[in-house]
mmCIF file of C-alpha atoms and ligand atoms in Angstrom:
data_model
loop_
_atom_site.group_PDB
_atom_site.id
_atom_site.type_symbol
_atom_site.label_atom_id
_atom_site.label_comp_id
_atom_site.label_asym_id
_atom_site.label_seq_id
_atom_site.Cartn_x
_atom_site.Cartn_y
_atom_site.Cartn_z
ATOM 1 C CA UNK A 1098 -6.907 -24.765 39.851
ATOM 2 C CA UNK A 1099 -5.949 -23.886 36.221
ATOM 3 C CA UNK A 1100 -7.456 -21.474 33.633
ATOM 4 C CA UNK A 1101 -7.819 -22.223 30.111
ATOM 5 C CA UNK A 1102 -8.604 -19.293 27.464
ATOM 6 C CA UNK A 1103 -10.363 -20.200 23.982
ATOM 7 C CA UNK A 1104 -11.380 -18.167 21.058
ATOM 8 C CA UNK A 1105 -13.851 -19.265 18.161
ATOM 9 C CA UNK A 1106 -14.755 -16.660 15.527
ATOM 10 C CA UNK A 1107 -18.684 -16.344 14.006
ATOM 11 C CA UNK A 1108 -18.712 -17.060 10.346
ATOM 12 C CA UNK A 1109 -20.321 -15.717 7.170
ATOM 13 C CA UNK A 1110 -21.258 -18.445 4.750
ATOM 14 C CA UNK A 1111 -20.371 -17.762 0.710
ATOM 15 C CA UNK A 1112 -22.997 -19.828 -0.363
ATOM 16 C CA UNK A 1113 -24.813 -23.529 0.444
ATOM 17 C CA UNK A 1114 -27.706 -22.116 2.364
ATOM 18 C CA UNK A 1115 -30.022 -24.271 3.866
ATOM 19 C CA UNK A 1116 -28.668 -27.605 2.400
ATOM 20 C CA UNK A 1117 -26.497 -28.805 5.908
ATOM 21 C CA UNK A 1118 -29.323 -30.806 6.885
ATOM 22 C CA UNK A 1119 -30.388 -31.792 3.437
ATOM 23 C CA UNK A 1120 -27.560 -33.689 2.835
ATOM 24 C CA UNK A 1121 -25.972 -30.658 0.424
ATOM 25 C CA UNK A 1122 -23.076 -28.564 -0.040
ATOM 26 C CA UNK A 1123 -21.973 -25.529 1.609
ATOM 27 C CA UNK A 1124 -18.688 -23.005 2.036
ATOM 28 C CA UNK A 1125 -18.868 -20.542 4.897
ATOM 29 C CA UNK A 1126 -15.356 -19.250 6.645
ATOM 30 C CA UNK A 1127 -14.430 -17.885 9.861
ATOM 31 C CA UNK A 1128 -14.362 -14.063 10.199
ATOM 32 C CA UNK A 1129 -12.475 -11.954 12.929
ATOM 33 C CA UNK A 1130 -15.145 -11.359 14.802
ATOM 34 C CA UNK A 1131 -15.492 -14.171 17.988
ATOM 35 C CA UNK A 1132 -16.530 -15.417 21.346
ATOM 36 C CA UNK A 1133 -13.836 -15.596 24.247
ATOM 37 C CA UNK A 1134 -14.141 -18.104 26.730
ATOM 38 C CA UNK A 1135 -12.510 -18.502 30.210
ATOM 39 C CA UNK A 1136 -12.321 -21.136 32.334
ATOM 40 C CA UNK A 1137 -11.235 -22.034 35.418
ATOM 41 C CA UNK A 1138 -11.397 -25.256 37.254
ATOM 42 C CA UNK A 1139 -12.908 -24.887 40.766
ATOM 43 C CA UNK A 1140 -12.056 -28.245 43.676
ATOM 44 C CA UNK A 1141 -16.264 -28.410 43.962
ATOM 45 C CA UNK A 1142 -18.631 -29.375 41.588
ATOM 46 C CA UNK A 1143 -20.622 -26.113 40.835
ATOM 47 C CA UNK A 1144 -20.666 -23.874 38.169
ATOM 48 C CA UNK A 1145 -20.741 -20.327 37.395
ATOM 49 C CA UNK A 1146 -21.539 -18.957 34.027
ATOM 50 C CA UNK A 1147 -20.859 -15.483 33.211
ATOM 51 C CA UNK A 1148 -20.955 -13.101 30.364
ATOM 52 C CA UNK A 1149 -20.637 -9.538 28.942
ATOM 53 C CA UNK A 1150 -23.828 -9.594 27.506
ATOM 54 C CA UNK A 1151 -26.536 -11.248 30.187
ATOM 55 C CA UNK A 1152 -26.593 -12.108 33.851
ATOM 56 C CA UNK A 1153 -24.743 -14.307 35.601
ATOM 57 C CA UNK A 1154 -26.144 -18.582 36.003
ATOM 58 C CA UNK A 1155 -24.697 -20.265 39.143
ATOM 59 C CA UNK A 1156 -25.747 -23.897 39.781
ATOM 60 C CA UNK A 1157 -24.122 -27.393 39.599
ATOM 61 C CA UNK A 1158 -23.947 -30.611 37.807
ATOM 62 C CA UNK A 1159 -27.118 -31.561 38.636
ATOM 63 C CA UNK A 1160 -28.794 -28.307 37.551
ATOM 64 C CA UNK A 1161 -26.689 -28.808 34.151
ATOM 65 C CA UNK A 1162 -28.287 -32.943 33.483
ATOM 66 C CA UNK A 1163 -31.986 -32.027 34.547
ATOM 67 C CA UNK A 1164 -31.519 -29.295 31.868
ATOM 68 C CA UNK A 1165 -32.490 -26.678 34.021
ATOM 69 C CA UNK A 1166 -30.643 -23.815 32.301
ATOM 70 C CA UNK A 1167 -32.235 -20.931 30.575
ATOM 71 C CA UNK A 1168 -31.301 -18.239 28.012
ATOM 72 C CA UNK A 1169 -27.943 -18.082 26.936
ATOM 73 C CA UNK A 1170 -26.430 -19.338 29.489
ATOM 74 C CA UNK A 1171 -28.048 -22.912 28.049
ATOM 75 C CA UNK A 1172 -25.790 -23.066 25.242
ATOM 76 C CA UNK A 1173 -22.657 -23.500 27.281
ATOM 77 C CA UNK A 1174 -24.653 -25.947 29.851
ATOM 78 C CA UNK A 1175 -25.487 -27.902 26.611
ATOM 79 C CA UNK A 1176 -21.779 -28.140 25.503
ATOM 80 C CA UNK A 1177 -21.001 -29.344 28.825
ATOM 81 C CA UNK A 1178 -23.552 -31.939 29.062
ATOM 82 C CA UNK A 1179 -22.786 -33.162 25.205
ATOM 83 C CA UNK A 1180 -19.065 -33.653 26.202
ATOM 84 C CA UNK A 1181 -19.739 -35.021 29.321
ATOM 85 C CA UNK A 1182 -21.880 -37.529 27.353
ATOM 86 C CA UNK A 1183 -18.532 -38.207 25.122
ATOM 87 C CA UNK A 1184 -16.585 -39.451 27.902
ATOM 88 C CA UNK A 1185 -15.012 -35.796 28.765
ATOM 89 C CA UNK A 1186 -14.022 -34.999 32.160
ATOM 90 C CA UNK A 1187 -15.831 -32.003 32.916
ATOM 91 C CA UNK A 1188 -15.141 -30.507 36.694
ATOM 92 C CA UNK A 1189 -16.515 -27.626 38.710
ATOM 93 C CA UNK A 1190 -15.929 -24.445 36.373
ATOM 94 C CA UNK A 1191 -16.027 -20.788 36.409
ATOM 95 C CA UNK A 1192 -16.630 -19.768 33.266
ATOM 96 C CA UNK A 1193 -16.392 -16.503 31.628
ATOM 97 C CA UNK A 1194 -17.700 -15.748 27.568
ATOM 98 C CA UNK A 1195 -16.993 -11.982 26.301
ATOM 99 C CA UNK A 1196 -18.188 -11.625 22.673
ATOM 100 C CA UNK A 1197 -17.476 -9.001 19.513
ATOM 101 C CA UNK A 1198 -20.327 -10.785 17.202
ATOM 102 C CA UNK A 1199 -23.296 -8.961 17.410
ATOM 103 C CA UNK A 1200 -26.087 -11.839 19.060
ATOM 104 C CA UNK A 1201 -28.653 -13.664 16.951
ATOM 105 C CA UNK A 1202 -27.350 -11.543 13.902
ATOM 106 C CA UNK A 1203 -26.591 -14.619 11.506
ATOM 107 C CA UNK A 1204 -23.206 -14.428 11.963
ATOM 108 C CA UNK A 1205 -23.108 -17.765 14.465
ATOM 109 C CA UNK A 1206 -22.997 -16.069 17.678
ATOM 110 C CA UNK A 1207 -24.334 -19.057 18.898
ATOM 111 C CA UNK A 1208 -21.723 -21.497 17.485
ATOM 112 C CA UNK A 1209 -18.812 -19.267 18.435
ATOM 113 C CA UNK A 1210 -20.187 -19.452 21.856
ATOM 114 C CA UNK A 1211 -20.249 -23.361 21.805
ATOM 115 C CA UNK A 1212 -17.357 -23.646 20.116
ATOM 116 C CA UNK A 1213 -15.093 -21.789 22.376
ATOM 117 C CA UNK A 1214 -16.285 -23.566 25.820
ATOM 118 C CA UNK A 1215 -15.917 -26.749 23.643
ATOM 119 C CA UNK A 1216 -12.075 -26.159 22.469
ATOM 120 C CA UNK A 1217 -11.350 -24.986 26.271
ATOM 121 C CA UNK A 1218 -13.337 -27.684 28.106
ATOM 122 C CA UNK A 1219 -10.898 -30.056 25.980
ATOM 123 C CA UNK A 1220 -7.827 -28.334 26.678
ATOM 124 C CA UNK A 1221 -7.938 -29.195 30.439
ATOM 125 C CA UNK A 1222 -7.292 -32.875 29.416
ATOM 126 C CA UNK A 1223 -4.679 -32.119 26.271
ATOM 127 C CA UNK A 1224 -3.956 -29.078 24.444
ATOM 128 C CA UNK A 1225 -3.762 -30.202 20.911
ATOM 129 C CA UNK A 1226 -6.602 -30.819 19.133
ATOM 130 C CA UNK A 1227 -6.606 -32.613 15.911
ATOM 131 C CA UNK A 1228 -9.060 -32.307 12.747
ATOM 132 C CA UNK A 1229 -10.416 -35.237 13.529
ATOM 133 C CA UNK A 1230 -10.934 -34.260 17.755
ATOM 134 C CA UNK A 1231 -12.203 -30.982 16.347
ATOM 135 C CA UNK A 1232 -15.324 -32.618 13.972
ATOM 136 C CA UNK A 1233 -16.118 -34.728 17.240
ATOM 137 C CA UNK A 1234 -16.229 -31.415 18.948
ATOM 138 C CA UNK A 1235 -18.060 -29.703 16.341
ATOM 139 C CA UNK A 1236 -20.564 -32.454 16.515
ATOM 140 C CA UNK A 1237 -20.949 -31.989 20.389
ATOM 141 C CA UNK A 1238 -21.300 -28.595 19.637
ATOM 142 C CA UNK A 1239 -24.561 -29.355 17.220
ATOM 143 C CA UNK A 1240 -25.801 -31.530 19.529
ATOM 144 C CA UNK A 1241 -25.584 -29.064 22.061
ATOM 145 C CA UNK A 1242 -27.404 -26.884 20.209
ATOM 146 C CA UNK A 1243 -30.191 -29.081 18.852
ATOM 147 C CA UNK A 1244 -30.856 -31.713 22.103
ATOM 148 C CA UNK A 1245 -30.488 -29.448 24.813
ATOM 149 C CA UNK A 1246 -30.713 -25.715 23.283
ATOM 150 C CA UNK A 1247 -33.856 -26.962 21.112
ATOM 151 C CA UNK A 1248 -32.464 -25.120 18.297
ATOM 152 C CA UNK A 1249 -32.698 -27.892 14.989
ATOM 153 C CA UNK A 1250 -29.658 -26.519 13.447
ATOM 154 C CA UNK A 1251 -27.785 -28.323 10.657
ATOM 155 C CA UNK A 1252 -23.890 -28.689 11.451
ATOM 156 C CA UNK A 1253 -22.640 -25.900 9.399
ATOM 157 C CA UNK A 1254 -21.727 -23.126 11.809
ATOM 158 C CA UNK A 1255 -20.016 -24.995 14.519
ATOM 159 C CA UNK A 1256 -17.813 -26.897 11.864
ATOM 160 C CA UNK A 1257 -16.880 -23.460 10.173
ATOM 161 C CA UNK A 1258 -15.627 -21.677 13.523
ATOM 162 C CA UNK A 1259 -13.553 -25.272 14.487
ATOM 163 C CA UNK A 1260 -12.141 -26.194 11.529
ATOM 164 C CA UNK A 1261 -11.655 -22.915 9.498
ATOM 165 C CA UNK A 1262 -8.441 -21.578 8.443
ATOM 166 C CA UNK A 1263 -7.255 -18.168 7.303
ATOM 167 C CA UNK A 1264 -7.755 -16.765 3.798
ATOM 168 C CA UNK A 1265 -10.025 -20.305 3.125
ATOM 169 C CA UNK A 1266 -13.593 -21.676 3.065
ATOM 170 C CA UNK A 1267 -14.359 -24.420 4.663
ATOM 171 C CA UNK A 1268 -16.152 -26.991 1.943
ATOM 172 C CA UNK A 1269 -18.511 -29.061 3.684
ATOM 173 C CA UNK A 1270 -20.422 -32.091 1.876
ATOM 174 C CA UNK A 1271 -23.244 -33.102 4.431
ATOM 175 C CA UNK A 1272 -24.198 -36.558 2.024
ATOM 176 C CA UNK A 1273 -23.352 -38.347 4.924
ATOM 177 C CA UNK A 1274 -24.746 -36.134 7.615
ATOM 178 C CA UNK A 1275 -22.902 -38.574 10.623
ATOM 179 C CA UNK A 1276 -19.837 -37.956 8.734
ATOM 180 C CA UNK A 1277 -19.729 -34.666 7.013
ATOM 181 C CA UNK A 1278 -16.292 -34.345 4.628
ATOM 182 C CA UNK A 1279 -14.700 -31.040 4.817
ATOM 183 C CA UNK A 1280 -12.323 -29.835 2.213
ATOM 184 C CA UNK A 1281 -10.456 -26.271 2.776
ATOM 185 C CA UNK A 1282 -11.092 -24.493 -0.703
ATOM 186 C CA UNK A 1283 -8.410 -20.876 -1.186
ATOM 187 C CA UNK A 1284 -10.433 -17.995 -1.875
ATOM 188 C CA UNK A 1285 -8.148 -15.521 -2.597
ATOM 189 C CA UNK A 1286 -9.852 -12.367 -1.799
ATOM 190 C CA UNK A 1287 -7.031 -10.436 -0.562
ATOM 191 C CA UNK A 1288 -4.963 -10.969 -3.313
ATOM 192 C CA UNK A 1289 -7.669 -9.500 -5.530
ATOM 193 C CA UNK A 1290 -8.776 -6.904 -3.909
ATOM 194 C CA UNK A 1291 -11.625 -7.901 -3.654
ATOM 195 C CA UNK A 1292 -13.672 -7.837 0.320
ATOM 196 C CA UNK A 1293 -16.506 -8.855 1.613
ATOM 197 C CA UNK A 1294 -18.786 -6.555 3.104
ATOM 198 C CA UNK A 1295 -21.937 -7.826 5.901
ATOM 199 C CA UNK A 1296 -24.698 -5.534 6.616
ATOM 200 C CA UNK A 1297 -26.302 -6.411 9.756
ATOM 201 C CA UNK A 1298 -30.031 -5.603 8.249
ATOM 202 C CA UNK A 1299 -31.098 -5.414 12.599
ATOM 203 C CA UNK A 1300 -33.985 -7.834 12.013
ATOM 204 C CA UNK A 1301 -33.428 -10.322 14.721
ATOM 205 C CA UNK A 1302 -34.361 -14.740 14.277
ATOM 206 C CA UNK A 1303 -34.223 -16.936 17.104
ATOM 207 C CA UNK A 1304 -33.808 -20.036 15.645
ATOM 208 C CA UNK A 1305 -34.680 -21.784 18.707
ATOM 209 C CA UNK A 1306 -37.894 -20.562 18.459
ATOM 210 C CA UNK A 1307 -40.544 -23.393 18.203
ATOM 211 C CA UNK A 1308 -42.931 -21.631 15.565
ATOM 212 C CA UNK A 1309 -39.992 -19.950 13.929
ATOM 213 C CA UNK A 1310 -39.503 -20.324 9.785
ATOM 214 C CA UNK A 1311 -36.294 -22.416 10.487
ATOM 215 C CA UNK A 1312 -37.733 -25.131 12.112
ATOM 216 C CA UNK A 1313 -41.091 -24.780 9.367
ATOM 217 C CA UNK A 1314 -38.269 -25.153 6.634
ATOM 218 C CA UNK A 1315 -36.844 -28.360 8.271
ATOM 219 C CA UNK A 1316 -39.916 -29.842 8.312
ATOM 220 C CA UNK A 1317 -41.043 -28.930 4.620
ATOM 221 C CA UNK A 1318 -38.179 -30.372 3.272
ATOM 222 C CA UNK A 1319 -38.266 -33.258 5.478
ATOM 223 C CA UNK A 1320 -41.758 -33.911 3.828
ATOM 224 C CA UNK A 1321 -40.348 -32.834 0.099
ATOM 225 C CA UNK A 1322 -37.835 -36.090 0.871
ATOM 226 C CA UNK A 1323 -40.384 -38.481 1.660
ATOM 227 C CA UNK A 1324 -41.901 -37.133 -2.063
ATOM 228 C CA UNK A 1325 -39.618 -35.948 -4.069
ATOM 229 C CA UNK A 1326 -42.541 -36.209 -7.078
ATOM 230 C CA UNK A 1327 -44.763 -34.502 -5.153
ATOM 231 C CA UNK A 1328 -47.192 -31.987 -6.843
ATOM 232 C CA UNK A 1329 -47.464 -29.722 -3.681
ATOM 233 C CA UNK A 1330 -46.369 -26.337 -5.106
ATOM 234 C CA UNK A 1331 -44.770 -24.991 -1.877
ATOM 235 C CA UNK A 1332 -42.421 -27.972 -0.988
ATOM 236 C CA UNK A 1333 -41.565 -28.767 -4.803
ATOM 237 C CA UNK A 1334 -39.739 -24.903 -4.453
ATOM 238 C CA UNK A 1335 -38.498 -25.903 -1.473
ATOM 239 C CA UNK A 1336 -36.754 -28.851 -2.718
ATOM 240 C CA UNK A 1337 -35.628 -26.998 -6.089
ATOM 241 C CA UNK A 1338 -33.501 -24.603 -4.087
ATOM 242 C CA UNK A 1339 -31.388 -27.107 -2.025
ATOM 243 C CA UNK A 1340 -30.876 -29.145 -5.449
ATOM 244 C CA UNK A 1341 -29.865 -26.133 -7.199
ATOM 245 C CA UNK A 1342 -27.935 -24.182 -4.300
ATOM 246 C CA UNK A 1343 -25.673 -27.321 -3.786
ATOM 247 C CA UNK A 1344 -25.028 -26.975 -7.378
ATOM 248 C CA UNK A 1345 -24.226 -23.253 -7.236
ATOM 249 C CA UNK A 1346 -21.432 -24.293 -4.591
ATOM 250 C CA UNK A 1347 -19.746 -26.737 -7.067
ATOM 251 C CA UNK A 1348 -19.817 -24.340 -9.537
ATOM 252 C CA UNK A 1349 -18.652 -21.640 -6.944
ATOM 253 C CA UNK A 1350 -15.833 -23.963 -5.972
ATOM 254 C CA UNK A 1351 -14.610 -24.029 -9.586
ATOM 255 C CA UNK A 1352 -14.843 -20.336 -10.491
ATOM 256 C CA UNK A 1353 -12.975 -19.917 -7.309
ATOM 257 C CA UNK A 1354 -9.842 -22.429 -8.759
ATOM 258 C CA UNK A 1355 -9.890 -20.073 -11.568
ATOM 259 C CA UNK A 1356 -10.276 -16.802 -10.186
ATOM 260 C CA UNK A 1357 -13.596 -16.114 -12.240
ATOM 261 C CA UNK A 1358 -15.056 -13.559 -9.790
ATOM 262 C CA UNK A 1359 -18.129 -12.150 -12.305
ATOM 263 C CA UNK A 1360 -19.086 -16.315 -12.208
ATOM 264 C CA UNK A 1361 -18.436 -16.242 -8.112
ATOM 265 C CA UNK A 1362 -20.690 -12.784 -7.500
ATOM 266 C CA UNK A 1363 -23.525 -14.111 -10.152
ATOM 267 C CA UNK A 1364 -23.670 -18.077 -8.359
ATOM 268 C CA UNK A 1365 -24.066 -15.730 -4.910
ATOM 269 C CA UNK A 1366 -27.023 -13.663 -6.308
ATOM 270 C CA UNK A 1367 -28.473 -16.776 -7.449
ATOM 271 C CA UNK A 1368 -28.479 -17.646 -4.541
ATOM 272 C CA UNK A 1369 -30.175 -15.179 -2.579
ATOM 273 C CA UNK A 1370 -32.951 -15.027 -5.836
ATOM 274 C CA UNK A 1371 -33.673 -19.142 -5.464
ATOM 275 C CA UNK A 1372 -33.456 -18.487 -0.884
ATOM 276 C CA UNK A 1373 -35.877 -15.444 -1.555
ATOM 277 C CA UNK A 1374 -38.173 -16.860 -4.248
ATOM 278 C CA UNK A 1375 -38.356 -20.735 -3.739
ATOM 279 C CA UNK A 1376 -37.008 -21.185 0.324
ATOM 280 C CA UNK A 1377 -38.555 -17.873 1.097
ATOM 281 C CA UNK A 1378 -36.918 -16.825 4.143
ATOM 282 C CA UNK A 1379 -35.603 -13.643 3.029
ATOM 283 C CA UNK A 1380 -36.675 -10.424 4.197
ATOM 284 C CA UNK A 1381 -37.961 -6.588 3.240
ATOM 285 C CA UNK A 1382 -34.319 -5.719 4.982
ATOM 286 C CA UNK A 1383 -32.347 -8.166 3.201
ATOM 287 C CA UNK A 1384 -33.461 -8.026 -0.010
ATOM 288 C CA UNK A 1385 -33.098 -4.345 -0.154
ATOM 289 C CA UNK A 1386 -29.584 -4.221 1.507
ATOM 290 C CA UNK A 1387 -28.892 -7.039 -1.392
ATOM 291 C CA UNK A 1388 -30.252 -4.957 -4.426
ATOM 292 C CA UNK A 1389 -28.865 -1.715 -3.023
ATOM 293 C CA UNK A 1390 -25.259 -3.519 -2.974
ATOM 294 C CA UNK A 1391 -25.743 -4.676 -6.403
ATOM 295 C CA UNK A 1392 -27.392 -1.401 -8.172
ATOM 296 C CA UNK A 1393 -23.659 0.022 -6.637
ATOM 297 C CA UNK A 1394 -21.853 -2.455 -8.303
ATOM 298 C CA UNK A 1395 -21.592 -5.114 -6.302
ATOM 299 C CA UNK A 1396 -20.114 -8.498 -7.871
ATOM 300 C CA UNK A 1397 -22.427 -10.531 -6.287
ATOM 301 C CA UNK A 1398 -24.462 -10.227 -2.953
ATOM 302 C CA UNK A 1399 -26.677 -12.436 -1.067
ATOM 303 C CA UNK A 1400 -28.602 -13.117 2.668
ATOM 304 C CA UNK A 1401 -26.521 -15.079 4.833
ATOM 305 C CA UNK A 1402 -27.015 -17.557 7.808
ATOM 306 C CA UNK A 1403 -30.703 -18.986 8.255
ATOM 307 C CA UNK A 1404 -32.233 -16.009 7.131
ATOM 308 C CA UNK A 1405 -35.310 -13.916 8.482
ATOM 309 C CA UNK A 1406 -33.288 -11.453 9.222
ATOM 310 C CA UNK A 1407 -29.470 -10.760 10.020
ATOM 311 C CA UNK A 1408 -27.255 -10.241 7.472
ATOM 312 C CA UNK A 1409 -26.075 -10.002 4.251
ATOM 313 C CA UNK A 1410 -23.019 -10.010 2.338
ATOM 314 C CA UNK A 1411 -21.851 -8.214 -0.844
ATOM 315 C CA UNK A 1412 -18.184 -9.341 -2.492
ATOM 316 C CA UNK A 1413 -16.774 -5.488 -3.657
ATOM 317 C CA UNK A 1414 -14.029 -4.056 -4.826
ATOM 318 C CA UNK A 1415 -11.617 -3.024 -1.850
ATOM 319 C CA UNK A 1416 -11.949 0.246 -2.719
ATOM 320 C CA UNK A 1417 -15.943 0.638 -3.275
ATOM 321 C CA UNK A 1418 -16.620 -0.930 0.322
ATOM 322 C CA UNK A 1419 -17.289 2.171 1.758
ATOM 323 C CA UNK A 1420 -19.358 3.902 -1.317
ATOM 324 C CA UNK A 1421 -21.502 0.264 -1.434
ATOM 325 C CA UNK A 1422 -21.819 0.486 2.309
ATOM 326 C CA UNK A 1423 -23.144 4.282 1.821
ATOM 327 C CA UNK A 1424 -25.830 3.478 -1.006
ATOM 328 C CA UNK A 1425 -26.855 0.585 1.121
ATOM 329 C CA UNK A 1426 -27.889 2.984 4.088
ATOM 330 C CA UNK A 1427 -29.275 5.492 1.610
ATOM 331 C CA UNK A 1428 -31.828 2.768 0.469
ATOM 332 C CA UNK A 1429 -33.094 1.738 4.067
ATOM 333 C CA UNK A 1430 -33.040 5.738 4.818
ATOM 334 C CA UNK A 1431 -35.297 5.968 1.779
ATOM 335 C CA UNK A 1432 -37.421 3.332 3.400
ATOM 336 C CA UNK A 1433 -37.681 5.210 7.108
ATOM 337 C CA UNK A 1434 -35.411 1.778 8.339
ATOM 338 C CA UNK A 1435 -33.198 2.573 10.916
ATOM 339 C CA UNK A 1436 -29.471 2.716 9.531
ATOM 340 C CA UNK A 1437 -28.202 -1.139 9.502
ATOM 341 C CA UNK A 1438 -24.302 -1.673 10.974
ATOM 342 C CA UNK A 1439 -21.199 -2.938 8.400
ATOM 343 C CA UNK A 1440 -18.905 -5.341 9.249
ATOM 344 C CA UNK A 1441 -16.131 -5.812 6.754
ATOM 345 C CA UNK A 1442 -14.710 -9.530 7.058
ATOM 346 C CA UNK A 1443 -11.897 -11.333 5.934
ATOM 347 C CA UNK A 1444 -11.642 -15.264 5.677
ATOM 348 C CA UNK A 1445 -9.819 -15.869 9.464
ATOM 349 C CA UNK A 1446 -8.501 -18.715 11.302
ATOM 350 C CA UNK A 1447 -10.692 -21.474 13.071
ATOM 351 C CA UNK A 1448 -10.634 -21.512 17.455
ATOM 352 C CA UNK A 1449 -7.786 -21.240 19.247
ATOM 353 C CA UNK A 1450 -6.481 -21.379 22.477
ATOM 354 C CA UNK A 1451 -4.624 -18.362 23.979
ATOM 355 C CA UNK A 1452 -1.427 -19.861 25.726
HETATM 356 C C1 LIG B 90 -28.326 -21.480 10.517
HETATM 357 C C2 LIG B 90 -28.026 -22.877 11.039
HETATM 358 C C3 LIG B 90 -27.134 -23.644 10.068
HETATM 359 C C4 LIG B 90 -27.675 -23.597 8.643
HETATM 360 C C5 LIG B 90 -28.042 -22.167 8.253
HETATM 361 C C6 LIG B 90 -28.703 -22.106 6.919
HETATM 362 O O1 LIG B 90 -27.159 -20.724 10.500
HETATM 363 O O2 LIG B 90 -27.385 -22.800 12.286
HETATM 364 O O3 LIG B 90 -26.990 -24.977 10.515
HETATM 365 O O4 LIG B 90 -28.760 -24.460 8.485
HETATM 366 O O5 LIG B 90 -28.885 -21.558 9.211
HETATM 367 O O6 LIG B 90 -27.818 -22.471 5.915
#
């Protein structure tokens, strides 16, 4: 019997939202916060998932192929199935997840989750993982998530919390969406003093969720590429903002190479105006938490993640986080909103084993 520990981190993404499975642009990075995984081999074939946050799922193989795993526990079960499907040799495990991302808050809980069974599940064959062993992973990840979780998700997350490294974004050009290129881009926040700050706004998505706006949105701008000329009002705005927000990344990208911060924060409330206005899936909660951090002075501030909820992020000063942080729960006070949680992230490394 051996035991394998693995550690992928949630993400926040910059900017490029909604354009992974459009065939666009985006630049999230990995943040501190993450999803543990434990495992350890059993001799039989049965399995035992177990977590900090829900009850425990004991079953076997068999349980795992008919897809007969529920909840959360479905997302590891779908990782093991998708690298089973790969060719990995995947025995009887006990595995254990502990998480510090706050669930279905648009920070990737989900991914994280995936990500970390995926990087240990591997490490009982080899330790050392490549770039090009972690996209394949990334990708069992997604399909994971999408063919056995039912959640239509675009590729982003998963490829942030593998490949991610610290004080970088992770540039990710989905024109071929079999084989997304990924470029690591500096960002340089530290040495500016700048940080980013997330308010978790408490309004919770499932993205799994068969009538949720997620899966809508995948569909309208399926339909908006089968017609690009079309005159329907709704999926012309849909289209607009993935041409435009692919755009604001390449322009992000550049103001980043020159350290033009004013140009970075106004190409990130761009984006949340073109996700709010044209892709409408912002929120009451978001919107406010996104005004409040600018009217305090904000650079630039935008939702992040799919939206309908979870979170947003403002880039600040180092030393206004905590005033921007205060105005922010002042303005949802105003409203009668419960107080919303702040997480301030850095740009961290990408998953990890713990030897
Ligand atoms: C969720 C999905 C990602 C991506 C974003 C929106 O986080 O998991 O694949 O589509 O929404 O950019």
């Amino acid at each position: 019997m051996s035991t394998v520990i693995a550690v992928a981190p949630g993400r926040v993404n910059l900017i490029g939202e909604h354009t992974d499975y459009n065939g666009g642009l985006c630049l999230p990075f990995a943040i501190g916060l993450g999803t543990t995984a434990t495992l350890t081999t059993r001799r039989d074939r049965r399995l035992s998932i177990d977590s900090d946050r829900g009850e425990v799922w004991t079953g076997t193989w068999d349980d795992v192929v008919r897809q007969d795993v529920n909840g959360w526990a479905a997302y590891v079960a779908g990782v093991l199935w998708a690298m089973a499907e790969d060719g990995w040799e995947v025995p009887g495990l006990d595995i254990a997840i502990t998480t510090t991302l706050p669930l279905g808050g648009g920070l990737s809980s989900s991914a994280a989750l995936e990500c970390s069974v995926a990087l240990a599940v591997a490490a009982l064959s080899r330790p050392d993982r490549d770039r090009d062993e972690r996209m394949r992973l990334a990708e069992a990840c997604r399909r994971a998530e999408t063919e056995y979780v039912g959640a239509p998700t675009g590729g982003m997350d998963q490829l942030a919390s593998l490949l991610a490294t610290p004080d970088h974004g992770v540039l990710i050009d989905f024109a071929d969406p079999t084989a997304p290129r990924v470029h690591d881009v500096e960002l340089g926040f530290d040495a500016a003093s700048l940080a980013v700050l997330v308010t978790d706004t408490g309004v919770r998505h499932a993205l799994a969720d068969g009538d949720g706006g997620y899966a809508q949105r995948r569909a309208e701008c399926e339909a908006f590429a089968a017609d690009p000329a079309t005159s329907e009002r709704t999926l012309a705005a849909r289209g607009r903002h993935v041409r435009t927000e692919s755009d604001r990344v390449r322009r992000t990208v550049e103001a980043l190479r020159t350290r033009d911060w004013s140009t970075v924060g106004e190409l990130m409330t761009a984006s949340h105006a073109s996700l709010r206005d044209d892709f409408e899936v912002s929120c009451a909660e978001l919107d406010t938490s996104v005004d409040a951090a600018l009217a305090a002075g904000a650079s630039g501030a935008r939702m992040t993640g799919g939206g309908f909820g979870g979170c947003s992020i403002a880039l600040v000063a180092r030393d206004d986080v905590d005033r921007v942080a205060a105005a922010i729960g002042r303005s949802y006070e105003a409203r009668g909103w419960p107080a919303p949680a702040h997480h301030v992230v850095s740009p961290g490394a990408g998953a990890r084993l713990h030897q």
